[in-house]
XYZ file of C-alpha atoms in Angstrom:
392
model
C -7.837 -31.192 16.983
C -8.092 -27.855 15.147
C -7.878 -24.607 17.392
C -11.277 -23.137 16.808
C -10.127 -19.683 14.744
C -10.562 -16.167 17.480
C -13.017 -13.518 16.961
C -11.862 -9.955 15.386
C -11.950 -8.070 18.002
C -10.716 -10.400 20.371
C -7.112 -10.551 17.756
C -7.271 -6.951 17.635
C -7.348 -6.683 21.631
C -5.165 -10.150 22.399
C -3.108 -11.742 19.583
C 0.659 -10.545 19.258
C 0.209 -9.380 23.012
C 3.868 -9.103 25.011
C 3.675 -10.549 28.563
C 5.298 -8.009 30.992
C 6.682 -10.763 33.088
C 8.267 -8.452 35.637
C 5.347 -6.329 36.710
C 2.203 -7.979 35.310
C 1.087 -4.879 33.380
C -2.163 -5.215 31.340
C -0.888 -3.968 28.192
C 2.710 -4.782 26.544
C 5.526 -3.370 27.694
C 8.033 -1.532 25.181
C 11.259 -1.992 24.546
C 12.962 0.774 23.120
C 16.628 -0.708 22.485
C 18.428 -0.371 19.726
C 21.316 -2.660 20.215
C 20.529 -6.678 21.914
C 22.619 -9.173 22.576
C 24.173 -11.631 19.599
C 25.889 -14.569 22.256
C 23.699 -17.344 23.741
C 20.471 -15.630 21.844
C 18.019 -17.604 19.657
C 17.306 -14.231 17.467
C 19.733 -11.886 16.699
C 17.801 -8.673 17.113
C 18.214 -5.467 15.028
C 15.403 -2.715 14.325
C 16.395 -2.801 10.468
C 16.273 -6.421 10.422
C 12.408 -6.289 11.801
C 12.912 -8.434 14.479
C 12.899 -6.286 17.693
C 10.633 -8.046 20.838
C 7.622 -4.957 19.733
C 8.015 -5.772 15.875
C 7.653 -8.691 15.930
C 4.636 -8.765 18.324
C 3.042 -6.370 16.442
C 3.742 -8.356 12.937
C 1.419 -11.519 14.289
C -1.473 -9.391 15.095
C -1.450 -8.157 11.417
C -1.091 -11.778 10.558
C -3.615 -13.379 12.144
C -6.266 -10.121 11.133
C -5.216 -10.612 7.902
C -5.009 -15.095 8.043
C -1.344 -14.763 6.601
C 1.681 -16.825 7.806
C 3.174 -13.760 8.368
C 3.598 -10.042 8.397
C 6.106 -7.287 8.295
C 5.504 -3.794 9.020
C 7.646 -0.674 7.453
C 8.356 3.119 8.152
C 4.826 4.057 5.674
C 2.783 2.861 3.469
C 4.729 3.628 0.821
C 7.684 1.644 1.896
C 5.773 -1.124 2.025
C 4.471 -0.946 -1.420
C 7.640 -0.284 -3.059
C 9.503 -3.149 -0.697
C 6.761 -5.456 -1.712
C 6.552 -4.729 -5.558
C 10.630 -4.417 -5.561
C 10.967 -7.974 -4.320
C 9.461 -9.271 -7.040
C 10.536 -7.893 -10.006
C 13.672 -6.865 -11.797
C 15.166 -5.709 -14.823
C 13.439 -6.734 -17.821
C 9.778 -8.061 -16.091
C 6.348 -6.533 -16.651
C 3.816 -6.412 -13.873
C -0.139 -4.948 -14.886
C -1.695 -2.688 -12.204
C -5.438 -1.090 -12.107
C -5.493 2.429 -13.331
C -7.303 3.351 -10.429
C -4.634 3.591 -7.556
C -3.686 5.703 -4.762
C -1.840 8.465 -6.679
C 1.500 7.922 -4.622
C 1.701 4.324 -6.100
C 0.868 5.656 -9.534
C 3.729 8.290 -9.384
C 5.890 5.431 -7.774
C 5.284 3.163 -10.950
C 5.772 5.899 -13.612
C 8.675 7.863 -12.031
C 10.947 5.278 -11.124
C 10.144 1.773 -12.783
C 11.752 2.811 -15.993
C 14.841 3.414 -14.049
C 14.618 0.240 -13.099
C 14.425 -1.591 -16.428
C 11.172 -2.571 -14.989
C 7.862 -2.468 -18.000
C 4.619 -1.897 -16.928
C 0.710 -2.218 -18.623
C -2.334 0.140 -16.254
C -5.522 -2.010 -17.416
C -9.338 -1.269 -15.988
C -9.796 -2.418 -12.814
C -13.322 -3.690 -13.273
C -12.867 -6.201 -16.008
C -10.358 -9.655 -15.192
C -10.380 -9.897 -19.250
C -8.277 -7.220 -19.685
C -5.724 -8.199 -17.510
C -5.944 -11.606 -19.376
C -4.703 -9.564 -22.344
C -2.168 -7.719 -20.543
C -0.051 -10.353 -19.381
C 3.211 -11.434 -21.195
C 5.929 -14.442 -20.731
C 7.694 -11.496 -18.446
C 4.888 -10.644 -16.608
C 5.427 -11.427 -12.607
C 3.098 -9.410 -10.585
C -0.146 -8.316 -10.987
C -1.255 -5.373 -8.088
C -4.961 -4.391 -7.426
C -6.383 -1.567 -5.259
C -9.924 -2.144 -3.770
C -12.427 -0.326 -2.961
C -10.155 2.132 -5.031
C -9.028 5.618 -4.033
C -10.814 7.967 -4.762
C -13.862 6.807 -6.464
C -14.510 3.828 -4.856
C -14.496 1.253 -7.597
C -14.798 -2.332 -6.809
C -12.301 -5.015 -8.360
C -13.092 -8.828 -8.031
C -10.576 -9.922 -5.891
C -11.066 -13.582 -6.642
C -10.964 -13.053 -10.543
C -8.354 -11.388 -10.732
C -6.222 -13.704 -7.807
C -7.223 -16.849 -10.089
C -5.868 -15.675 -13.362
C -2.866 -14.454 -11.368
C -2.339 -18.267 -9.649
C -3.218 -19.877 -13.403
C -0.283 -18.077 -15.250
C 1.903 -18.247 -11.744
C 2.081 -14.539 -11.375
C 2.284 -12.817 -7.782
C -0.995 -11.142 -6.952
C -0.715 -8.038 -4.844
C -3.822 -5.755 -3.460
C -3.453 -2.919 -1.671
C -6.216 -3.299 1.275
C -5.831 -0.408 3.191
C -9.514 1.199 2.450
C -11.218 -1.846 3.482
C -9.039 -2.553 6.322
C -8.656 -6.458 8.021
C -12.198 -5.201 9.294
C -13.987 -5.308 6.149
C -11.750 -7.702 3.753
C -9.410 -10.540 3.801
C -8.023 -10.975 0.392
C -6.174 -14.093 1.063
C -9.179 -15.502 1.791
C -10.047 -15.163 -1.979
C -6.444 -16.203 -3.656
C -4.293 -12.939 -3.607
C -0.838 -13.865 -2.848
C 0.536 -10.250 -0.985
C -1.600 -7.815 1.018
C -0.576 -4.232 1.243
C -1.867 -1.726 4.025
C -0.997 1.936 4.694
C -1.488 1.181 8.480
C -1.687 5.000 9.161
C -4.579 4.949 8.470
C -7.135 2.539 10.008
C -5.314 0.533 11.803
C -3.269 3.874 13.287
C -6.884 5.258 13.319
C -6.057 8.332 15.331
C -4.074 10.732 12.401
C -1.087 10.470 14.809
C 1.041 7.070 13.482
C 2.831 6.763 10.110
C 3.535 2.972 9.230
C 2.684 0.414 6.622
C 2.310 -3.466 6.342
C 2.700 -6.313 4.426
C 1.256 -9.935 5.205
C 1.682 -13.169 2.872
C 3.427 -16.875 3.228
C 6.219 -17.122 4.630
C 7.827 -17.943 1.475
C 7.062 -14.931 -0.187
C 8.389 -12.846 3.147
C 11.362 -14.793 2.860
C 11.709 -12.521 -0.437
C 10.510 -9.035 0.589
C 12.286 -9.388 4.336
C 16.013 -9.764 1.906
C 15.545 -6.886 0.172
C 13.725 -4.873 2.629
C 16.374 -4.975 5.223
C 18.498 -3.312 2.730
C 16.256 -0.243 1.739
C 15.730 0.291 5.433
C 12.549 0.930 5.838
C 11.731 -0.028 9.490
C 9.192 1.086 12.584
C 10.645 3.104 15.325
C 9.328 0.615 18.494
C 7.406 3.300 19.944
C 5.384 3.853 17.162
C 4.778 -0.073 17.062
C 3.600 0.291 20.410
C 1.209 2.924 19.921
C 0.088 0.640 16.726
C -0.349 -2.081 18.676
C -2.330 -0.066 20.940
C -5.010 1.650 18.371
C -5.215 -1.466 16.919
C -6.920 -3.331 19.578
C -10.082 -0.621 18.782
C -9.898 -1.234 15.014
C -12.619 -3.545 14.889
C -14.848 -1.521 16.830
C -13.777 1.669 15.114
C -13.957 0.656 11.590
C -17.599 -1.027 12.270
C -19.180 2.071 13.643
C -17.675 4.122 10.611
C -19.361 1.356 8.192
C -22.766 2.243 9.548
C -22.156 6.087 9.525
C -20.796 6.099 6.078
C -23.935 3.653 4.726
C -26.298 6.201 6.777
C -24.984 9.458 5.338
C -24.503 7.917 1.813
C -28.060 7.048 1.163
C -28.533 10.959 3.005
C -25.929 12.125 0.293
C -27.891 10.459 -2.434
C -30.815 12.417 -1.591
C -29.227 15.307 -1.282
C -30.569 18.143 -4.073
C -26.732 19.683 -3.581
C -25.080 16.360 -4.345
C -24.588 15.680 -7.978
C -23.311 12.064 -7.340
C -22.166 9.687 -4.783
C -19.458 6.753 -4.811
C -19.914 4.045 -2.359
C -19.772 0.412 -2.783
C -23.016 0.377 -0.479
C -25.497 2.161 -2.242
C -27.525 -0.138 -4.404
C -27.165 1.483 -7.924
C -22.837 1.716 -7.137
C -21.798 0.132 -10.493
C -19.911 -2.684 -7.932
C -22.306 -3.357 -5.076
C -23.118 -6.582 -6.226
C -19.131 -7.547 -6.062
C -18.719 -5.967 -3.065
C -21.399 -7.888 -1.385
C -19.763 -10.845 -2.181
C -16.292 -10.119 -0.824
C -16.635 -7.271 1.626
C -18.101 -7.784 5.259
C -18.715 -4.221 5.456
C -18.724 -1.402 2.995
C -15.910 0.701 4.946
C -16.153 4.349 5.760
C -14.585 5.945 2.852
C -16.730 7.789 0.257
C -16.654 10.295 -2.527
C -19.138 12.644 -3.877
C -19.557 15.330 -6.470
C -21.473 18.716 -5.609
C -23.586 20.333 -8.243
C -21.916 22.732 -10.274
C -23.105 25.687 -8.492
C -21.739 24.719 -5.289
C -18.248 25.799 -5.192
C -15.869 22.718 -3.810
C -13.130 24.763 -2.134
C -15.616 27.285 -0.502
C -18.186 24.116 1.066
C -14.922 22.502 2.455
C -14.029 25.808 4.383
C -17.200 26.578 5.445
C -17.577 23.008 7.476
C -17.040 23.668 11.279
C -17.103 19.748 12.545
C -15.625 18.030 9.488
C -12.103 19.044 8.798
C -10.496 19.538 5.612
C -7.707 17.024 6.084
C -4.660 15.494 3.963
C -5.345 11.787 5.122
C -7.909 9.377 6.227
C -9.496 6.911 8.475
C -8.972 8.861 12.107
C -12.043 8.431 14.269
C -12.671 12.242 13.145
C -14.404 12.769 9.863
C -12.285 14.457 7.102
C -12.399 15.937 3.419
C -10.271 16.927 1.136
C -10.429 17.163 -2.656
C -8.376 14.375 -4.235
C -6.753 17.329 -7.275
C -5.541 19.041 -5.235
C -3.673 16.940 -2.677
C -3.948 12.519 -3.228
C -3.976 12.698 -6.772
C -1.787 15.982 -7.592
C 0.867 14.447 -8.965
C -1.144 12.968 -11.578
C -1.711 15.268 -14.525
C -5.205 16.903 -15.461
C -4.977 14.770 -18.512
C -4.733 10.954 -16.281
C -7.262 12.620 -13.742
C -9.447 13.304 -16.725
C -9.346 9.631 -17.341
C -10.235 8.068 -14.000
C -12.947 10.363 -13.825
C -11.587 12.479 -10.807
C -13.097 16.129 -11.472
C -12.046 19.129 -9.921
C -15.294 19.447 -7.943
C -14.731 15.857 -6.223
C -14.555 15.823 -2.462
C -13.023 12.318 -0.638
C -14.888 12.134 2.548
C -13.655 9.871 5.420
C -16.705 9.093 7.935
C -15.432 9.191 11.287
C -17.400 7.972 14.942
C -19.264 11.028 15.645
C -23.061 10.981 15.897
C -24.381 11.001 12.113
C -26.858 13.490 12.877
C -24.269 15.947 13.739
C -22.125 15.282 10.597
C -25.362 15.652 8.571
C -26.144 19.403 10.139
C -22.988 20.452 9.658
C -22.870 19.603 5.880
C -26.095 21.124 5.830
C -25.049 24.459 7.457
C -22.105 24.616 4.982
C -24.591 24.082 2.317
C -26.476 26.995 3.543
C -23.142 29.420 3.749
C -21.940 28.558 0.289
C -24.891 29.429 -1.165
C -25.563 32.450 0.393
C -22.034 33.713 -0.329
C -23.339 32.692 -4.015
C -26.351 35.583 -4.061
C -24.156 37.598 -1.889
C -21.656 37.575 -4.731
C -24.441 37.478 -7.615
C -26.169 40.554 -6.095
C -23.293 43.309 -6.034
């Protein structure tokens, strides 16, 4: 008889839980060794090899979230990405990626695959034909972002997993702005799911970690090389990601319903020359989004009018804080030029369409009401600094 499947937030809470079989704690206990036994032991433990008692815990709860055979987790998001895309190629393949990335897997891909013999084709995101044409007899991995950082873009996961499977390529997405919460690409065909679990699955801006989940087969291939980069979780920040994961689903659904509420707000907004969210009705992608997201996430980008100086707004916000990452239960901006995307030049920014005057907002749990008066009252003290500076 087939287990009937657990709820999210009762995987978040129970799943990958470690018994504390001496004192009958309520939450796991931690286990901070770095050296176990290897005689009369069924698993010969070692942090690089993933495989301490709190890594390994910690790797089923991102499995079953993500309804993988298994998962691994790594030092950051980026050593995940880089293990994961690694393992599959080598000298002499090709592997097609959507333009619109995270900027440290762009600068990844264009500093360092060349080194590596390694060819690669950046196609548009939003249409499956043109990775149709991209792929060659050497392509082996295909690797999506979606919703995309930071303009929000939508990909069809399921398109894009299908022509992947058809021409036996890997298929890799990175999921981390949807989170387990909102999307479970395996669901719709993708072969390797990437997170940068700093963000919300760490949730609180205090945990740096990443994670993979996929078959076991294709572990088999990223746990061999990824015990010799090195790229392992100290076991007391697994613990404390074990721990703000059991609010993710909770977390992530009350910043869905902020972020839809101060979208449409945005929208509105006579100050606001454009909003991206994939839950705003006219978003290019809400129609594909629909269809493969359970929730439209908390992430969000918008443009101010031209008058409205970028740099001077952020600073004058006394709640929201101008912030390098993402996804705490605090709400955060930061403008994408000048810190996610720097490393690209003005000339690739030019071509995603990320303009100086963008402004990447993560929605956080406060009361949406508050968040909207204090991007009012910054609204307010930009422009008056504007006459002020107009008038002498």
């Amino acid at each position: 008889m087939k287990t009937k499947k657990k709820g999210l937030n009762t995987i978040c809470t129970h799943v990958g839980e470690l018994e504390d079989s001496l004192f009958k704690g309520a939450v796991s206990p931690l286990y901070m060794s770095t050296s176990y036994a290897f005689e009369d032991v069924d698993i010969k433990r070692y942090p690089r090899y993933f495989n301490t008692p709190n890594q390994m815990a910690l790797s089923q709860k991102i499995a079953a979230l993500e309804h993988a055979e298994e998962a691994m987790i790594f030092g950051s998001g980026m050593a995940a990405i880089s293990t994961a895309l690694l393992a599959f190629l080598q000298v002499g393949d090709h592997v097609v990626l959507q333009r619109m990335l995270y900027g440290g897997t762009y600068h990844l891909i264009t500093e360092q695959f060349e080194k590596f013999g390694i060819e690669y084709t950046f196609i548009d995101g939003s249409d499956p034909g043109s990775f149709k044409k991209a792929i060659r007899p050497t392509t082996r991995v295909v690797y999506i972002e979606t919703p995309s950082n930071p303009l929000l873009t939508i990909t069809d996961i399921k398109a894009f997993a299908d022509i992947a499977r058809e021409n036996n390529i890997v298929s890799m997405i990175d999921n981390t702005f949807a989170s387990p919460v909102n999307q479970n690409p395996i669901d719709l065909g993708i072969d390797v799911v990437i997170h940068s679990a700093t963000k919300y699955m760490g949730g609180h801006s205090d945990i740096l970690a990443g994670a993979v989940a996929c078959s076991a087969s294709h572990m088999e291939r990223i746990f061999n090389l990824a015990k010799n980069l090195g790229g392992s979780l100290s076991d007391y920040t697994v613990w404390l990601l074990e721990r703000s994961i059991k609010t993710m689903g909770i977390r992530v659904k009350a910043q869905n319903e902020n972020a839809q509420k101060l979208a449409e707000w945005l929208n509105r907004h006579p100050d606001i020359r454009k909003v991206y969210y994939p839950g705003l009705e006219h978003h290019p992608d809400h129609e594909i989004a629909k269809k493969q997201m359970h929730g439209f996430g908390g992430m969000m980008s918008f443009e101010l009018q031209e008058q409205i100086d970028a740099s001077l707004f952020q600073k004058s916000l006394k709640l929201i804080k101008s912030s390098m990452s993402l996804a705490g239960v605090e709400s955060t901006v930061l403008s994408p030029t000048q810190t996610s995307h720097a490393l690209l030049s003005p000339e690739e920014r030019e071509k995603q369409g990320i303009r100086d005057g963008l402004i990447r907002f993560s929605v956080g749990i406060e009361e949406v009401q508050d968040l909207m008066d204090d991007i009012e009252q910054a609204m307010r003290a930009v422009r008056k600094k504007g006459v002020t500076a107009h008038s002498h």
